[in-house]
mmCIF file of C-alpha atoms in Angstrom:
data_model
loop_
_atom_site.group_PDB
_atom_site.id
_atom_site.type_symbol
_atom_site.label_atom_id
_atom_site.label_comp_id
_atom_site.label_asym_id
_atom_site.label_seq_id
_atom_site.Cartn_x
_atom_site.Cartn_y
_atom_site.Cartn_z
ATOM 1 C CA ALA A 1004 5.430 -12.466 -56.274
ATOM 2 C CA GLY A 1005 5.960 -9.211 -58.133
ATOM 3 C CA LYS A 1006 9.311 -7.691 -58.848
ATOM 4 C CA THR A 1007 10.547 -4.871 -56.674
ATOM 5 C CA PRO A 1008 11.920 -1.706 -58.245
ATOM 6 C CA GLY A 1009 15.650 -1.298 -58.117
ATOM 7 C CA GLY A 1010 17.200 -4.417 -59.532
ATOM 8 C CA ASN A 1011 20.786 -4.848 -58.364
ATOM 9 C CA HIS A 1012 21.604 -4.904 -54.653
ATOM 10 C CA MET A 1013 22.813 -1.643 -53.197
ATOM 11 C CA PRO A 1014 24.669 -0.664 -50.049
ATOM 12 C CA ALA A 1015 22.179 -0.028 -47.290
ATOM 13 C CA ILE A 1016 21.369 3.323 -45.767
ATOM 14 C CA ASN A 1017 21.751 2.577 -42.073
ATOM 15 C CA ALA A 1018 19.880 3.967 -39.064
ATOM 16 C CA GLU A 1019 22.659 6.439 -38.235
ATOM 17 C CA MET A 1020 22.496 7.842 -41.779
ATOM 18 C CA THR A 1021 18.700 8.065 -41.604
ATOM 19 C CA GLU A 1022 18.846 9.962 -38.318
ATOM 20 C CA SER A 1023 21.460 12.361 -39.718
ATOM 21 C CA ILE A 1024 19.346 12.984 -42.851
ATOM 22 C CA HIS A 1025 16.494 13.984 -40.558
ATOM 23 C CA GLU A 1026 18.767 16.208 -38.444
ATOM 24 C CA LEU A 1027 20.106 17.910 -41.590
ATOM 25 C CA GLY A 1028 16.565 18.925 -42.508
ATOM 26 C CA VAL A 1029 16.757 17.430 -46.003
ATOM 27 C CA ALA A 1030 13.492 18.451 -47.686
ATOM 28 C CA ASN A 1031 10.987 15.661 -48.403
ATOM 29 C CA ALA A 1032 13.596 12.995 -47.689
ATOM 30 C CA SER A 1033 12.540 9.402 -48.307
ATOM 31 C CA ILE A 1034 14.317 6.101 -48.726
ATOM 32 C CA PRO A 1035 12.040 4.130 -51.065
ATOM 33 C CA MET A 1036 14.602 1.343 -51.515
ATOM 34 C CA ASP A 1037 18.003 0.353 -50.186
ATOM 35 C CA GLY A 1038 20.829 2.605 -51.278
ATOM 36 C CA LEU A 1039 18.633 5.449 -52.571
ATOM 37 C CA LEU A 1040 17.786 8.719 -50.820
ATOM 38 C CA CYS A 1041 15.166 10.805 -52.621
ATOM 39 C CA ALA A 1042 14.807 14.463 -51.699
ATOM 40 C CA GLY A 1043 13.978 18.018 -52.592
ATOM 41 C CA GLN A 1044 16.673 20.570 -53.433
ATOM 42 C CA LEU A 1045 19.814 20.219 -51.327
ATOM 43 C CA THR A 1046 21.897 23.023 -49.861
ATOM 44 C CA VAL A 1047 25.686 23.099 -50.148
ATOM 45 C CA GLU A 1048 25.895 22.152 -46.467
ATOM 46 C CA GLN A 1049 23.502 19.220 -46.900
ATOM 47 C CA MET A 1050 25.403 17.897 -49.927
ATOM 48 C CA ASP A 1051 28.698 18.067 -48.028
ATOM 49 C CA ALA A 1052 27.178 16.429 -44.933
ATOM 50 C CA LEU A 1053 25.580 13.644 -46.995
ATOM 51 C CA LYS A 1054 28.916 12.964 -48.701
ATOM 52 C CA ALA A 1055 30.546 12.809 -45.251
ATOM 53 C CA LEU A 1056 27.856 10.305 -44.181
ATOM 54 C CA GLY A 1057 28.891 8.031 -47.049
ATOM 55 C CA PHE A 1058 26.597 8.962 -49.929
ATOM 56 C CA ALA A 1059 28.717 8.244 -52.983
ATOM 57 C CA SER A 1060 26.847 9.996 -55.795
ATOM 58 C CA PHE A 1061 24.293 12.716 -56.398
ATOM 59 C CA VAL A 1062 21.875 13.191 -59.302
ATOM 60 C CA SER A 1063 19.763 16.322 -59.724
ATOM 61 C CA LEU A 1064 16.671 16.351 -61.932
ATOM 62 C CA ARG A 1065 16.503 20.151 -61.836
ATOM 63 C CA VAL A 1066 17.333 22.427 -64.736
ATOM 64 C CA ALA A 1067 20.463 24.387 -63.764
ATOM 65 C CA THR A 1068 18.622 27.714 -64.167
ATOM 66 C CA GLU A 1069 15.919 26.827 -61.607
ATOM 67 C CA ASN A 1070 15.921 28.917 -58.440
ATOM 68 C CA GLY A 1071 18.342 27.366 -55.933
ATOM 69 C CA ALA A 1072 19.971 25.054 -58.492
ATOM 70 C CA GLY A 1073 22.975 25.442 -60.776
ATOM 71 C CA TRP A 1074 25.702 25.658 -58.132
ATOM 72 C CA GLU A 1075 26.202 21.909 -57.887
ATOM 73 C CA GLU A 1076 28.588 21.251 -60.808
ATOM 74 C CA VAL A 1077 31.224 23.729 -59.595
ATOM 75 C CA HIS A 1078 30.828 22.771 -55.929
ATOM 76 C CA ALA A 1079 30.927 19.033 -56.665
ATOM 77 C CA ALA A 1080 34.081 19.399 -58.771
ATOM 78 C CA GLN A 1081 35.791 21.363 -55.978
ATOM 79 C CA ALA A 1082 34.619 19.004 -53.214
ATOM 80 C CA GLY A 1083 35.317 15.737 -55.064
ATOM 81 C CA ILE A 1084 31.631 14.829 -55.187
ATOM 82 C CA ASP A 1085 30.246 12.520 -57.881
ATOM 83 C CA PHE A 1086 27.460 14.692 -59.338
ATOM 84 C CA GLN A 1087 25.323 14.418 -62.477
ATOM 85 C CA ARG A 1088 22.385 16.448 -63.751
ATOM 86 C CA LEU A 1089 19.455 15.126 -65.774
ATOM 87 C CA PRO A 1090 17.441 18.280 -66.515
ATOM 88 C CA VAL A 1091 13.704 17.627 -66.246
ATOM 89 C CA ALA A 1092 11.956 20.926 -66.981
ATOM 90 C CA GLY A 1093 8.463 19.718 -66.155
ATOM 91 C CA ALA A 1094 5.675 17.325 -67.080
ATOM 92 C CA ASP A 1095 6.729 17.208 -70.754
ATOM 93 C CA ASP A 1096 9.991 15.540 -69.686
ATOM 94 C CA ILE A 1097 8.207 12.892 -67.593
ATOM 95 C CA ASP A 1098 8.229 10.052 -70.118
ATOM 96 C CA GLU A 1099 9.645 6.609 -70.818
ATOM 97 C CA SER A 1100 12.725 7.983 -72.558
ATOM 98 C CA THR A 1101 13.724 10.175 -69.601
ATOM 99 C CA ALA A 1102 12.977 7.307 -67.191
ATOM 100 C CA ARG A 1103 15.272 5.023 -69.205
ATOM 101 C CA THR A 1104 17.999 7.687 -69.187
ATOM 102 C CA LEU A 1105 17.656 7.929 -65.406
ATOM 103 C CA ALA A 1106 17.762 4.125 -65.126
ATOM 104 C CA GLY A 1107 21.086 4.122 -66.975
ATOM 105 C CA MET A 1108 22.483 6.836 -64.716
ATOM 106 C CA MET A 1109 21.321 4.935 -61.632
ATOM 107 C CA ALA A 1110 22.853 1.700 -62.894
ATOM 108 C CA GLU A 1111 26.240 3.420 -63.238
ATOM 109 C CA ALA A 1112 26.052 5.520 -60.053
ATOM 110 C CA LYS A 1113 28.032 4.642 -56.965
ATOM 111 C CA ARG A 1114 25.828 3.726 -53.980
ATOM 112 C CA PRO A 1115 24.330 4.842 -51.774
ATOM 113 C CA MET A 1116 23.105 7.684 -53.961
ATOM 114 C CA VAL A 1117 20.997 10.816 -53.599
ATOM 115 C CA LEU A 1118 18.392 11.611 -56.255
ATOM 116 C CA TYR A 1119 16.704 14.982 -55.947
ATOM 117 C CA CYS A 1120 14.700 17.726 -57.635
ATOM 118 C CA GLY A 1121 12.832 20.745 -56.268
ATOM 119 C CA SER A 1122 10.408 18.817 -54.052
ATOM 120 C CA SER A 1123 10.995 15.124 -54.971
ATOM 121 C CA ASN A 1124 7.858 15.121 -57.192
ATOM 122 C CA ARG A 1125 9.877 14.681 -60.435
ATOM 123 C CA VAL A 1126 12.017 12.083 -58.650
ATOM 124 C CA GLY A 1127 8.928 10.032 -57.739
ATOM 125 C CA ALA A 1128 7.398 10.458 -61.194
ATOM 126 C CA LEU A 1129 10.483 9.194 -63.026
ATOM 127 C CA LEU A 1130 11.089 6.386 -60.538
ATOM 128 C CA ALA A 1131 7.491 5.222 -61.109
ATOM 129 C CA LEU A 1132 8.061 5.166 -64.878
ATOM 130 C CA LYS A 1133 11.455 3.468 -64.414
ATOM 131 C CA ALA A 1134 9.812 0.831 -62.192
ATOM 132 C CA TYR A 1135 7.202 0.146 -64.878
ATOM 133 C CA HIS A 1136 9.275 0.356 -68.072
ATOM 134 C CA VAL A 1137 12.657 -0.920 -66.853
ATOM 135 C CA ASP A 1138 11.998 -3.052 -63.773
ATOM 136 C CA ASP A 1139 8.775 -4.656 -65.051
ATOM 137 C CA VAL A 1140 6.697 -3.577 -62.057
ATOM 138 C CA PRO A 1141 2.878 -3.525 -62.563
ATOM 139 C CA ALA A 1142 1.459 -0.025 -63.117
ATOM 140 C CA ASP A 1143 -0.326 0.354 -59.759
ATOM 141 C CA ASP A 1144 2.740 -0.877 -57.862
ATOM 142 C CA ALA A 1145 4.944 1.463 -59.915
ATOM 143 C CA VAL A 1146 2.736 4.439 -58.975
ATOM 144 C CA ALA A 1147 2.810 3.394 -55.297
ATOM 145 C CA PHE A 1148 6.620 3.176 -55.487
ATOM 146 C CA GLY A 1149 6.691 6.635 -57.087
ATOM 147 C CA ARG A 1150 4.574 7.999 -54.237
ATOM 148 C CA SER A 1151 7.008 6.500 -51.703
ATOM 149 C CA ALA A 1152 9.754 8.515 -53.464
ATOM 150 C CA GLY A 1153 7.867 11.823 -53.511
ATOM 151 C CA LEU A 1154 5.381 11.625 -56.395
ATOM 152 C CA LYS A 1155 2.526 14.062 -55.824
ATOM 153 C CA GLY A 1156 1.297 16.585 -58.399
ATOM 154 C CA LEU A 1157 2.748 14.710 -61.375
ATOM 155 C CA GLU A 1158 0.745 11.543 -60.646
ATOM 156 C CA PRO A 1159 -1.888 12.275 -63.379
ATOM 157 C CA LYS A 1160 0.959 12.631 -65.905
ATOM 158 C CA VAL A 1161 2.531 9.375 -64.697
ATOM 159 C CA ARG A 1162 -0.808 7.533 -64.957
ATOM 160 C CA GLU A 1163 -1.250 8.931 -68.479
ATOM 161 C CA GLU A 1164 2.226 7.658 -69.411
ATOM 162 C CA LEU A 1165 1.295 4.251 -67.971
ATOM 163 C CA GLY A 1166 -1.890 4.159 -70.036
ATOM 164 C CA GLN A 1167 -4.191 4.439 -67.001
#
C-alpha cells in the first residue's frame, strides 16, 4: 500500500465543475487528485469562470514576462481572486527546492485550487518531484502522477532529479 500524492483531504471537484472546465476549453486540463485542477495558461474569462465555479485559489508557474502571462496579479487583485506566482523559467528550476516551495504553497492554498503553467508540463514535473520528495511516493509512481498532471517534455529532467 503506497502513499498517494496530496496528503491532506481536499474539497472535491464535482462532475458539474468537470463538465464546465471542459466547456470553458481550459487547455490540457486534468484533475490528478481531489481538489486540484492542473492546466495550461488560463484566459481572464477562464479564471473568472473557474472562480465562479468555486475554485478558491490559483497558482501560476509561469514567469510574468512569458507570452500570455503577467496579467494575473492585477486582475486577481481587482476580482478578489486568491492568486500566487511561483516563477519556473524552465528545466533549471525543476528541482527539489522548487517542488518543496510549491508544496508549501499548496499546503496553504484554499481548495479546490488551480495550478497552471504554459501547457501543464512544468505543473506535472513539479508535482512529480513533490510526490517523491514531500509525499514519499516511489519514483515510478511519482513520475506516473506527474504524467497525470501534464508532465511531458520535462520527464527526462524529472527522472534525472529522481536519480533514474
